[in-house]
Tab-separated table of C-alpha atoms (C1' of nucleotides) in Angstrom:
chain	number	residue	atom	x	y	z
Y	10	MET	CA	-21.749	-57.630	4.939
Y	11	PHE	CA	-23.430	-54.355	4.068
Y	12	PHE	CA	-22.735	-53.097	7.538
Y	13	ALA	CA	-19.115	-54.084	7.541
Y	14	LYS	CA	-18.561	-52.314	4.269
Y	15	ARG	CA	-20.240	-49.137	5.470
Y	16	GLN	CA	-18.144	-49.186	8.567
Y	17	ARG	CA	-14.914	-49.600	6.685
Y	18	THR	CA	-15.835	-46.728	4.430
Y	19	LEU	CA	-16.646	-44.605	7.442
Y	20	ILE	CA	-13.351	-45.402	9.059
Y	21	PHE	CA	-11.509	-44.501	5.889
Y	22	ARG	CA	-13.375	-41.235	5.781
Y	23	VAL	CA	-12.593	-40.427	9.381
Y	24	ASN	CA	-8.981	-41.380	8.897
Y	25	GLY	CA	-8.730	-39.308	5.756
Y	26	TYR	CA	-10.261	-36.369	7.534
Y	27	LEU	CA	-7.924	-36.653	10.486
Y	28	LEU	CA	-4.898	-36.976	8.269
Y	29	SER	CA	-5.860	-33.872	6.360
Y	30	LEU	CA	-6.484	-32.004	9.619
Y	31	ILE	CA	-3.053	-32.977	10.845
Y	32	ALA	CA	-1.467	-31.715	7.649
Y	33	MET	CA	-3.341	-28.404	7.890
Y	34	PHE	CA	-2.246	-27.725	11.440
Y	35	ASP	CA	1.228	-28.917	10.696
Y	36	LEU	CA	1.626	-26.140	8.147
Y	37	LEU	CA	0.258	-23.588	10.608
Y	38	PHE	CA	2.677	-24.768	13.282
Y	39	LYS	CA	5.611	-24.469	10.914
Y	40	HIS	CA	4.382	-21.058	9.866
Y	41	ILE	CA	4.280	-19.831	13.453
Y	42	SER	CA	7.552	-21.520	14.388
Y	43	LYS	CA	9.362	-19.449	11.797
Y	44	ARG	CA	8.864	-16.502	14.123
Y	45	VAL	CA	8.340	-17.734	17.688
Y	46	THR	CA	8.741	-20.956	19.639
Y	47	LEU	CA	5.635	-22.477	21.193
Y	48	SER	CA	5.461	-25.435	23.604
Y	49	SER	CA	3.656	-28.540	22.467
Y	50	SER	CA	0.773	-27.805	24.824
Y	51	GLU	CA	0.481	-24.345	23.335
Y	52	LEU	CA	0.417	-25.825	19.851
Y	53	GLU	CA	-2.237	-28.252	20.989
Y	54	PHE	CA	-4.252	-25.369	22.352
Y	55	LEU	CA	-4.235	-23.762	18.925
Y	56	THR	CA	-6.024	-26.787	17.479
Y	57	THR	CA	-8.932	-26.091	19.810
Y	58	VAL	CA	-9.275	-22.487	18.664
Y	59	PHE	CA	-8.697	-22.456	14.920
Y	60	ILE	CA	-11.685	-23.704	12.941
Y	61	PRO	CA	-10.754	-25.902	9.986
Y	62	LYS	CA	-12.797	-25.431	6.852
Y	63	LYS	CA	-12.703	-26.714	3.311
Y	64	ILE	CA	-13.987	-24.502	0.582
Y	65	ARG	CA	-14.631	-25.232	-3.084
Y	66	LYS	CA	-13.443	-23.190	-6.025
Y	67	LYS	CA	-15.693	-20.168	-6.667
Y	68	GLN	CA	-17.233	-20.290	-3.201
Y	69	TYR	CA	-17.360	-17.105	-1.177
Y	70	LEU	CA	-15.582	-16.766	2.123
Y	71	LEU	CA	-16.764	-13.184	2.572
Y	72	GLN	CA	-19.420	-11.301	0.659
Y	73	GLU	CA	-19.736	-7.556	0.241
Y	74	GLY	CA	-21.574	-5.990	3.160
Y	75	GLU	CA	-20.888	-8.856	5.529
Y	76	ILE	CA	-18.758	-8.406	8.594
Y	77	CYS	CA	-15.423	-10.164	8.256
Y	78	LYS	CA	-15.467	-12.529	11.211
Y	79	TRP	CA	-12.284	-14.412	10.436
Y	80	MET	CA	-8.579	-14.112	10.000
Y	81	THR	CA	-7.958	-17.007	7.659
Y	82	PHE	CA	-4.781	-19.007	7.288
Y	83	VAL	CA	-4.586	-20.824	3.969
Y	84	SER	CA	-3.124	-24.294	4.378
Y	85	LYS	CA	-3.971	-25.376	0.852
Y	86	GLY	CA	-5.371	-23.765	-2.266
Y	87	CYS	CA	-5.714	-20.186	-3.399
Y	88	LEU	CA	-8.059	-17.317	-2.537
Y	89	ARG	CA	-8.350	-13.689	-3.484
Y	90	SER	CA	-9.905	-10.565	-2.007
Y	91	TYR	CA	-11.307	-7.893	-4.260
Y	92	THR	CA	-13.710	-4.962	-4.494
Y	93	LEU	CA	-16.278	-3.976	-7.052
Y	94	ASP	CA	-16.162	-0.351	-8.170
Y	95	ALA	CA	-19.091	1.838	-9.235
Y	96	GLU	CA	-19.033	0.302	-12.725
Y	97	GLY	CA	-19.022	-3.204	-11.275
Y	98	LYS	CA	-15.424	-3.851	-12.248
Y	99	GLU	CA	-13.299	-6.081	-10.033
Y	100	HIS	CA	-10.147	-4.811	-8.369
Y	101	ILE	CA	-8.099	-7.561	-6.810
Y	102	VAL	CA	-6.420	-6.509	-3.590
Y	103	GLN	CA	-4.691	-9.700	-2.591
Y	104	PHE	CA	-4.050	-13.284	-3.505
Y	105	ALA	CA	-3.452	-15.812	-0.743
Y	106	ILE	CA	-1.926	-19.221	-1.282
Y	107	GLU	CA	-0.593	-21.813	1.157
Y	108	ASP	CA	1.148	-20.324	4.181
Y	109	TRP	CA	-0.509	-16.918	3.776
Y	110	TRP	CA	-3.286	-15.143	5.619
Y	111	ILE	CA	-6.312	-13.430	4.184
Y	112	ALA	CA	-8.923	-11.177	5.788
Y	113	ASP	CA	-10.409	-7.730	5.618
Y	114	MET	CA	-8.631	-6.489	8.716
Y	115	TYR	CA	-10.605	-3.275	8.783
Y	116	SER	CA	-13.918	-5.081	9.057
Y	117	TYR	CA	-12.425	-7.747	11.318
Y	118	LEU	CA	-11.100	-5.259	13.831
Y	119	THR	CA	-13.848	-2.645	13.742
Y	120	GLY	CA	-16.877	-4.864	13.169
Y	121	GLU	CA	-17.951	-2.626	10.288
Y	122	PRO	CA	-19.401	-4.256	7.155
Y	123	SER	CA	-16.787	-5.100	4.578
Y	124	GLU	CA	-16.456	-3.544	1.144
Y	125	TYR	CA	-14.419	-6.512	0.063
Y	126	ILE	CA	-15.229	-9.920	-1.312
Y	127	ILE	CA	-13.136	-12.989	-0.644
Y	128	ASP	CA	-13.568	-16.115	-2.718
Y	129	ALA	CA	-11.694	-19.262	-3.608
Y	130	LEU	CA	-9.807	-19.585	-6.881
Y	131	GLU	CA	-9.084	-23.258	-6.153
Y	132	ASP	CA	-10.507	-25.862	-3.817
Y	133	SER	CA	-8.883	-24.821	-0.578
Y	134	GLU	CA	-8.274	-25.775	3.025
Y	135	LEU	CA	-8.427	-23.106	5.656
Y	136	LEU	CA	-7.782	-22.550	9.348
Y	137	MET	CA	-9.918	-19.740	10.638
Y	138	LEU	CA	-9.591	-17.579	13.731
Y	139	ASP	CA	-12.409	-15.327	14.875
Y	140	ILE	CA	-11.990	-12.326	17.175
Y	141	LYS	CA	-12.979	-14.308	20.227
Y	142	GLY	CA	-10.508	-17.013	19.300
Y	143	LYS	CA	-7.790	-14.466	18.694
Y	144	GLU	CA	-8.358	-12.971	22.124
Y	145	THR	CA	-8.298	-16.400	23.730
Y	146	VAL	CA	-5.032	-17.212	22.037
Y	147	LEU	CA	-3.504	-13.878	23.049
Y	148	GLU	CA	-4.526	-14.493	26.658
Y	149	ASN	CA	-3.246	-18.048	26.800
Y	150	ILE	CA	-0.142	-17.882	24.623
Y	151	PRO	CA	1.962	-14.808	25.365
Y	152	ALA	CA	4.304	-15.491	22.455
Y	153	PHE	CA	1.380	-15.226	20.065
Y	154	GLU	CA	1.315	-11.496	20.630
Y	155	LYS	CA	4.889	-11.373	19.438
Y	156	PHE	CA	4.076	-13.625	16.508
Y	157	LEU	CA	1.250	-11.350	15.384
Y	158	ARG	CA	3.394	-8.285	15.800
Y	159	MET	CA	6.129	-9.797	13.653
Y	160	LEU	CA	3.637	-10.981	11.048
Y	161	LEU	CA	2.269	-7.458	10.844
Y	162	GLU	CA	5.769	-6.043	10.557
Y	163	SER	CA	6.448	-8.232	7.516
Y	164	ASN	CA	3.122	-7.217	6.111
Y	165	HIS	CA	3.896	-3.585	6.661
Y	166	ILE	CA	7.107	-3.875	4.699
Y	167	ALA	CA	5.392	-5.735	1.878
Y	168	SER	CA	2.565	-3.186	1.663
Y	169	HIS	CA	5.031	-0.332	1.445
Y	170	ARG	CA	6.941	-2.035	-1.299
Y	171	ARG	CA	3.798	-2.784	-3.255
Y	172	LEU	CA	2.535	0.748	-2.890
Y	173	HIS	CA	5.829	2.043	-4.109
Y	174	THR	CA	5.838	-0.066	-7.273
Y	175	MET	CA	2.196	0.794	-7.924
Y	176	MET	CA	3.001	4.483	-7.743
Y	177	THR	CA	6.249	4.665	-9.593
Y	178	LYS	CA	6.493	1.820	-12.070
Y	179	THR	CA	5.207	1.282	-15.593
Y	180	ALA	CA	2.878	-1.572	-16.484
Y	181	GLU	CA	5.835	-3.577	-17.742
Y	182	GLU	CA	7.864	-3.054	-14.588
Y	183	LYS	CA	4.897	-3.994	-12.428
Y	184	TYR	CA	4.481	-7.213	-14.348
Y	185	LEU	CA	8.166	-8.141	-14.264
Y	186	ASN	CA	8.197	-7.370	-10.594
Y	187	PHE	CA	5.182	-9.589	-10.028
Y	188	ILE	CA	6.478	-12.655	-11.846
Y	189	HIS	CA	9.739	-12.224	-10.020
Y	190	SER	CA	8.088	-11.975	-6.608
Y	191	TYR	CA	5.286	-14.483	-7.088
Y	192	PRO	CA	6.100	-16.932	-9.877
Y	193	GLN	CA	3.823	-19.568	-8.299
Y	194	ILE	CA	0.808	-17.295	-8.407
Y	195	MET	CA	1.388	-16.336	-12.020
Y	196	GLN	CA	1.061	-20.022	-12.890
Y	197	ARG	CA	-2.068	-20.600	-10.882
Y	198	VAL	CA	-4.419	-17.724	-11.565
Y	199	PRO	CA	-5.877	-16.411	-14.833
Y	200	GLN	CA	-3.877	-13.645	-16.429
Y	201	HIS	CA	-6.674	-11.097	-16.274
Y	202	MET	CA	-6.703	-11.462	-12.498
Y	203	VAL	CA	-3.019	-10.685	-12.331
Y	204	ALA	CA	-3.765	-7.616	-14.430
Y	205	SER	CA	-6.440	-6.606	-11.966
Y	206	TYR	CA	-4.018	-7.115	-9.069
Y	207	LEU	CA	-1.449	-4.942	-10.837
Y	208	GLY	CA	-4.007	-2.247	-11.544
Y	209	ILE	CA	-3.723	-2.503	-15.313
Y	210	SER	CA	-6.150	-3.731	-17.991
Y	211	PRO	CA	-5.974	-7.316	-19.271
Y	212	GLU	CA	-5.257	-5.952	-22.751
Y	213	THR	CA	-2.301	-3.959	-21.523
Y	214	LEU	CA	-0.921	-6.965	-19.695
Y	215	SER	CA	-1.262	-9.052	-22.832
Y	216	ARG	CA	0.635	-6.438	-24.841
Y	217	VAL	CA	3.299	-6.078	-22.204
Y	218	ARG	CA	3.917	-9.813	-22.273
Y	219	LYS	CA	4.117	-9.833	-26.045
Y	220	GLN	CA	6.562	-6.954	-25.929
Y	221	ILE	CA	8.744	-8.721	-23.385
Y	222	LEU	CA	8.832	-11.920	-25.444
Y	223	ALA	CA	9.781	-9.948	-28.553
Y	224	THR	CA	12.739	-8.148	-26.985
Y	225	LYS	CA	14.485	-11.174	-25.544
D	31	MET	CA	26.884	40.757	37.655
D	32	PHE	CA	28.057	39.127	34.492
D	33	PHE	CA	28.080	35.785	36.219
D	34	ALA	CA	24.669	36.175	37.722
D	35	LYS	CA	23.246	37.020	34.298
D	36	ARG	CA	24.882	34.032	32.658
D	37	GLN	CA	23.571	31.788	35.360
D	38	ARG	CA	20.032	33.044	35.028
D	39	THR	CA	20.182	32.510	31.289
D	40	LEU	CA	21.494	29.030	31.828
D	41	ILE	CA	18.733	28.195	34.216
D	42	PHE	CA	16.175	29.505	31.795
D	43	ARG	CA	17.684	27.336	29.091
D	44	VAL	CA	17.680	24.257	31.264
D	45	ASN	CA	14.154	24.940	32.377
D	46	GLY	CA	13.027	25.507	28.822
D	47	TYR	CA	14.677	22.315	27.733
D	48	LEU	CA	13.089	20.329	30.540
D	49	LEU	CA	9.690	21.771	29.840
D	50	SER	CA	9.955	20.894	26.185
D	51	LEU	CA	11.130	17.387	27.080
D	52	ILE	CA	8.145	16.958	29.336
D	53	ALA	CA	5.805	18.060	26.584
D	54	MET	CA	7.411	15.654	24.112
D	55	PHE	CA	7.040	12.653	26.376
D	56	ASP	CA	3.612	13.743	27.414
D	57	LEU	CA	2.421	13.406	23.819
D	58	LEU	CA	4.087	9.995	23.515
D	59	PHE	CA	2.395	8.845	26.732
D	60	LYS	CA	-0.989	9.967	25.502
D	61	HIS	CA	-0.321	8.298	22.184
D	62	ILE	CA	0.448	4.983	23.844
D	63	SER	CA	-2.382	5.300	26.348
D	64	LYS	CA	-4.888	5.383	23.506
D	65	ARG	CA	-4.142	1.698	23.025
D	66	VAL	CA	-2.782	0.219	26.260
D	67	THR	CA	-2.466	1.216	29.904
D	68	LEU	CA	1.022	1.532	31.354
D	69	SER	CA	1.970	2.071	34.996
D	70	SER	CA	3.757	5.278	35.921
D	71	SER	CA	6.993	3.378	36.479
D	72	GLU	CA	6.652	1.896	33.010
D	73	LEU	CA	6.097	5.344	31.552
D	74	GLU	CA	9.138	6.565	33.432
D	75	PHE	CA	11.130	3.715	31.989
D	76	LEU	CA	10.238	4.862	28.502
D	77	THR	CA	11.936	8.206	29.163
D	78	THR	CA	15.199	6.358	29.698
D	79	VAL	CA	14.985	4.544	26.372
D	80	PHE	CA	13.624	7.018	23.852
D	81	ILE	CA	16.189	9.528	22.667
D	82	PRO	CA	14.859	13.062	22.301
D	83	LYS	CA	16.108	15.018	19.329
D	84	LYS	CA	15.382	18.363	17.739
D	85	ILE	CA	15.842	18.718	14.052
D	86	ARG	CA	15.731	21.774	11.842
D	87	LYS	CA	13.774	22.177	8.626
D	88	LYS	CA	15.553	20.592	5.643
D	89	GLN	CA	17.825	18.461	7.824
D	90	TYR	CA	18.126	14.793	7.051
D	91	LEU	CA	17.078	12.148	9.529
D	92	LEU	CA	18.008	9.317	7.152
D	93	GLN	CA	20.003	9.464	3.952
D	94	GLU	CA	19.889	7.060	1.051
D	95	GLY	CA	22.185	4.095	1.632
D	96	GLU	CA	22.274	4.517	5.397
D	97	ILE	CA	20.820	1.913	7.708
D	98	CYS	CA	17.665	3.142	9.374
D	99	LYS	CA	18.547	2.859	13.052
D	100	TRP	CA	15.458	4.508	14.484
D	101	MET	CA	11.743	4.277	14.775
D	102	THR	CA	10.875	7.908	15.220
D	103	PHE	CA	7.877	9.340	17.001
D	104	VAL	CA	7.117	12.904	15.947
D	105	SER	CA	6.084	15.031	18.904
D	106	LYS	CA	6.239	18.272	16.982
D	107	GLY	CA	6.796	19.339	13.397
D	108	CYS	CA	6.576	17.532	10.107
D	109	LEU	CA	8.787	15.057	8.248
D	110	ARG	CA	8.567	13.074	5.060
D	111	SER	CA	10.108	9.918	3.650
D	112	TYR	CA	10.756	9.617	-0.056
D	113	THR	CA	12.791	7.865	-2.733
D	114	LEU	CA	14.636	9.087	-5.753
D	115	ASP	CA	13.972	7.201	-8.976
D	116	ALA	CA	16.394	6.576	-11.846
D	117	GLU	CA	15.706	10.055	-13.246
D	118	GLY	CA	16.307	11.628	-9.855
D	119	LYS	CA	12.665	12.451	-9.305
D	120	GLU	CA	11.281	12.390	-5.768
D	121	HIS	CA	8.472	10.062	-4.780
D	122	ILE	CA	7.075	10.832	-1.363
D	123	VAL	CA	6.035	7.730	0.534
D	124	GLN	CA	4.844	9.234	3.779
D	125	PHE	CA	4.329	12.416	5.710
D	126	ALA	CA	4.560	12.342	9.479
D	127	ILE	CA	3.265	15.091	11.756
D	128	GLU	CA	2.736	15.193	15.513
D	129	ASP	CA	1.550	11.905	17.004
D	130	TRP	CA	2.782	9.840	14.046
D	131	TRP	CA	5.719	7.531	13.536
D	132	ILE	CA	8.205	7.500	10.707
D	133	ALA	CA	10.898	4.993	9.734
D	134	ASP	CA	12.009	2.715	6.955
D	135	MET	CA	10.840	-0.431	8.678
D	136	TYR	CA	12.505	-2.650	6.112
D	137	SER	CA	15.933	-1.238	6.816
D	138	TYR	CA	15.204	-0.941	10.543
D	139	LEU	CA	14.235	-4.584	10.899
D	140	THR	CA	16.654	-6.181	8.467
D	141	GLY	CA	19.654	-3.909	8.911
D	142	GLU	CA	19.914	-3.511	5.134
D	143	PRO	CA	20.778	-0.071	3.733
D	144	SER	CA	17.748	2.056	3.070
D	145	GLU	CA	16.534	3.222	-0.327
D	146	TYR	CA	14.597	5.965	1.369
D	147	ILE	CA	15.378	9.441	2.544
D	148	ILE	CA	13.762	11.048	5.556
D	149	ASP	CA	14.010	14.777	6.125
D	150	ALA	CA	12.250	17.522	8.042
D	151	LEU	CA	9.747	19.823	6.366
D	152	GLU	CA	9.516	21.935	9.514
D	153	ASP	CA	11.639	22.383	12.627
D	154	SER	CA	10.665	19.275	14.547
D	155	GLU	CA	10.927	17.471	17.855
D	156	LEU	CA	11.407	13.747	17.856
D	157	LEU	CA	11.552	10.797	20.206
D	158	MET	CA	13.644	8.043	18.743
D	159	LEU	CA	13.804	4.352	19.512
D	160	ASP	CA	16.600	2.159	18.182
D	161	ILE	CA	16.438	-1.621	17.843
D	162	LYS	CA	18.211	-2.176	21.128
D	163	GLY	CA	15.828	0.215	22.834
D	164	LYS	CA	12.855	-1.454	21.267
D	165	GLU	CA	14.015	-4.829	22.542
D	166	THR	CA	14.597	-3.429	25.997
D	167	VAL	CA	11.123	-1.962	26.064
D	168	LEU	CA	9.583	-5.207	24.845
D	169	GLU	CA	11.405	-7.121	27.584
D	170	ASN	CA	10.498	-4.731	30.372
D	171	ILE	CA	6.999	-3.637	29.412
D	172	PRO	CA	4.854	-6.571	28.302
D	173	ALA	CA	2.002	-4.293	27.218
D	174	PHE	CA	4.313	-2.617	24.739
D	175	GLU	CA	4.166	-5.713	22.584
D	176	LYS	CA	0.419	-5.304	22.423
D	177	PHE	CA	0.776	-1.603	21.726
D	178	LEU	CA	3.094	-2.247	18.803
D	179	ARG	CA	0.832	-4.965	17.455
D	180	MET	CA	-2.167	-2.632	17.566
D	181	LEU	CA	-0.206	0.210	16.014
D	182	LEU	CA	0.785	-2.090	13.181
D	183	GLU	CA	-2.810	-3.229	12.765
D	184	SER	CA	-3.945	0.360	12.266
D	185	ASN	CA	-1.092	0.867	9.879
D	186	HIS	CA	-2.034	-2.215	7.953
D	187	ILE	CA	-5.563	-0.967	7.475
D	188	ALA	CA	-4.348	2.460	6.389
D	189	SER	CA	-1.870	0.986	3.895
D	190	HIS	CA	-4.556	-1.156	2.329
D	191	ARG	CA	-6.853	1.787	1.979
D	192	ARG	CA	-4.144	3.924	0.428
D	193	LEU	CA	-3.151	1.196	-1.981
D	194	HIS	CA	-6.743	0.808	-3.011
D	195	THR	CA	-7.249	4.473	-3.794
D	196	MET	CA	-3.909	4.609	-5.617
D	197	MET	CA	-4.970	1.737	-7.825
D	198	THR	CA	-8.553	2.566	-8.557
D	199	LYS	CA	-9.078	6.308	-8.304
D	200	THR	CA	-8.539	9.205	-10.683
D	201	ALA	CA	-6.215	12.090	-9.858
D	202	GLU	CA	-9.210	14.151	-8.743
D	203	GLU	CA	-10.534	11.448	-6.453
D	204	LYS	CA	-7.111	10.917	-4.927
D	205	TYR	CA	-6.834	14.606	-4.174
D	206	LEU	CA	-10.324	14.901	-2.701
D	207	ASN	CA	-9.622	11.851	-0.635
D	208	PHE	CA	-6.377	13.348	0.618
D	209	ILE	CA	-7.770	16.697	1.709
D	210	HIS	CA	-10.584	14.862	3.412
D	211	SER	CA	-8.268	12.508	5.275
D	212	TYR	CA	-5.415	14.915	6.031
D	213	PRO	CA	-6.608	18.517	5.915
D	214	GLN	CA	-3.820	19.569	8.309
D	215	ILE	CA	-1.103	18.241	6.043
D	216	MET	CA	-2.531	19.932	2.972
D	217	GLN	CA	-2.089	23.247	4.787
D	218	ARG	CA	1.433	22.584	5.917
D	219	VAL	CA	3.340	21.145	2.983
D	220	PRO	CA	3.918	22.523	-0.517
D	221	GLN	CA	1.402	21.418	-3.087
D	222	HIS	CA	3.935	19.704	-5.301
D	223	MET	CA	4.817	17.409	-2.406
D	224	VAL	CA	1.197	16.413	-2.037
D	225	ALA	CA	1.204	15.676	-5.758
D	226	SER	CA	4.243	13.487	-5.289
D	227	TYR	CA	2.569	11.689	-2.387
D	228	LEU	CA	-0.497	11.084	-4.543
D	229	GLY	CA	1.599	9.815	-7.431
D	230	ILE	CA	0.547	12.552	-9.849
D	231	SER	CA	2.426	15.456	-11.402
D	232	PRO	CA	2.287	18.933	-9.832
D	233	GLU	CA	0.722	20.237	-13.035
D	234	THR	CA	-2.061	17.686	-12.894
D	235	LEU	CA	-2.757	18.528	-9.271
D	236	SER	CA	-2.921	22.204	-10.121
D	237	ARG	CA	-5.430	21.499	-12.899
D	238	VAL	CA	-7.488	19.217	-10.729
D	239	ARG	CA	-7.778	21.921	-8.093
D	240	LYS	CA	-8.799	24.488	-10.681
D	241	GLN	CA	-11.388	22.092	-12.028
D	242	ILE	CA	-12.819	21.478	-8.560
D	243	LEU	CA	-13.061	25.185	-7.797
D	244	ALA	CA	-14.834	25.814	-11.111
D	245	THR	CA	-17.537	23.187	-10.584
D	246	LYS	CA	-18.634	24.241	-7.126
U	158	DA	C1'	-18.908	-34.839	-31.680
U	159	DA	C1'	-21.007	-30.525	-30.738
U	160	DA	C1'	-21.755	-26.717	-27.940
U	161	DT	C1'	-20.518	-23.540	-24.568
U	162	DG	C1'	-18.016	-20.377	-21.652
U	163	DG	C1'	-13.903	-18.422	-20.166
U	164	DC	C1'	-9.955	-16.540	-21.665
U	165	DA	C1'	-5.962	-14.311	-24.274
U	166	DT	C1'	-4.962	-11.728	-28.158
U	167	DT	C1'	-5.206	-8.025	-31.479
U	168	DG	C1'	-6.544	-3.679	-33.868
U	169	DA	C1'	-8.581	0.901	-33.908
U	170	DC	C1'	-9.449	4.579	-31.302
U	171	DA	C1'	-10.177	7.587	-26.965
U	172	DT	C1'	-8.416	9.864	-22.995
U	173	DA	C1'	-6.240	10.880	-18.656
U	174	DT	C1'	-2.114	12.216	-17.306
U	175	DG	C1'	2.732	13.379	-18.029
U	176	DT	C1'	6.339	16.490	-20.027
U	177	DC	C1'	8.307	20.748	-21.355
U	178	DA	C1'	8.560	25.543	-21.286
U	179	DA	C1'	7.098	30.089	-20.102
U	180	DT	C1'	5.042	33.325	-16.782
U	181	DG	C1'	4.268	35.555	-12.702
U	182	DC	C1'	3.607	35.468	-7.740
U	183	DT	C1'	5.368	35.638	-2.958
U	184	DC	C1'	8.636	35.403	0.480
U	185	DT	C1'	13.252	35.574	2.016
U	186	DT	C1'	17.794	37.207	1.658
U	187	DT	C1'	20.975	40.588	0.466
S	295	DA	C1'	14.800	48.428	-2.814
S	296	DA	C1'	16.677	44.656	-5.511
S	297	DA	C1'	17.578	40.051	-6.422
S	298	DG	C1'	16.723	35.405	-6.235
S	299	DA	C1'	14.628	31.037	-4.972
S	300	DG	C1'	10.799	28.278	-4.666
S	301	DC	C1'	6.479	27.556	-6.114
S	302	DA	C1'	1.785	27.395	-8.585
S	303	DT	C1'	-0.275	28.097	-12.835
S	304	DT	C1'	-1.074	27.691	-17.748
S	305	DG	C1'	-0.672	26.262	-22.666
S	306	DA	C1'	0.924	23.113	-26.244
S	307	DC	C1'	2.026	18.731	-27.112
S	308	DA	C1'	3.391	13.660	-26.253
S	309	DT	C1'	2.355	9.163	-24.662
S	310	DA	C1'	1.087	5.302	-21.820
S	311	DT	C1'	-2.730	3.040	-20.895
S	312	DG	C1'	-7.711	2.256	-21.136
S	313	DT	C1'	-11.897	1.026	-23.868
S	314	DC	C1'	-14.498	-1.344	-27.250
S	315	DA	C1'	-15.169	-4.877	-30.402
S	316	DA	C1'	-13.895	-8.887	-33.004
S	317	DT	C1'	-11.467	-13.301	-33.320
S	318	DG	C1'	-9.928	-17.604	-32.181
S	319	DC	C1'	-8.259	-20.980	-28.845
S	320	DC	C1'	-8.851	-24.388	-25.322
S	321	DA	C1'	-11.085	-27.060	-21.906
S	322	DT	C1'	-15.198	-28.623	-19.972
S	323	DT	C1'	-19.867	-30.045	-20.344
S	324	DT	C1'	-23.636	-32.027	-22.726
DNA sequence: AAATGGCATTGACATATGTCAATGCTCTTT
DNA sequence: AAAGAGCATTGACATATGTCAATGCCATTT
């Protein structure tokens, strides 16, 4: 009786795990298929190279001074990357939610220690690709080169746009721009982190929001 | 006599033109070879796809509202891309000197009209690649996909770094950072354009420089 | 139910940077 | 040689945003 119960539990666990794995890879496949078409054997190959990982809220994925070993695809949850300045203040560089990637590409590509920190803002599910894995995929799946190139092109455009708003817009415009571009993220992360991402103080963001509410 | 003279001149011109063409492509070849190895027939193929162009100081390469049809490799000279804001003030997004690329990738990839302007700050020599050409190259030279991916990776890193300094540094730090990273450009372009690139006013840059000279 | 920690808000005040206007320099054009 | 354009510098002043400190709210933990 005891045994049977244990076994059932185990099977449930294994089933649950497999189901969640399937869902994770399913999102990755859809993500890639938006840009290039892979054969089913190629997709299957990906499952042997990406490392699935679950991570709890507040856990680190990368700590300052470590080498960033992974390009990480977020299949569930929310992470951020940030730096600490001389005064120990956080500056958030990026949020990543489902269907996005996060990494310190500088550290990843050069092998230099990272100045960034990546941690989880929610319990999250990740698919991680190390340099070796990336090379294997590039060797075995020609279209993946194209996929990466196109991903980087999108990224390039987004970076330029962000830089431009950072340089030329007021705090209010930055905020309006943010809630327009990323309404989901605004809901999910604390306001002071959005402020940090926008490069303004939490107090200023609070005042900007008050101001906006007043005028409409 | 008259004829003979004309002919000699013509030959000189043609020779000069060919020599300059060779130099232009030579730089492009070296640029590409830093990242991937191409066969000589592949290199030769590139000369049939890239369009050489000379452009005089102050000429436009892209005007606001036009579609950006070209990815442009600068083999000589200096260009900039910038926007005009609501008050008509210039915001410089990028400088490009020899061995760099310039384009509005958003417009180039989507075919939407550009919000950017690209013009020459010096007489310049360019090698230009339109979308059709890019596709042809990608079809005929597999390694070019890898080259583009790696170029975009470098770009990605540089954008992140720039964004970070824009967000977290003072005017003085931005300036010091700039002259450290791009001493050549500082020499070649007017100071107020550097200010614009750094997102600060020309007056502030002037004061920052004075301040730096005083303290050392 | 009480205690705690994280967070947003608000007010008073400080400051870096922008704006405007004047001056003078240097180089090119006439 | 004169004129003009483009540019860097400087001073006076304006302002957006940051900093510091206090308050109160809400959710989670004990």
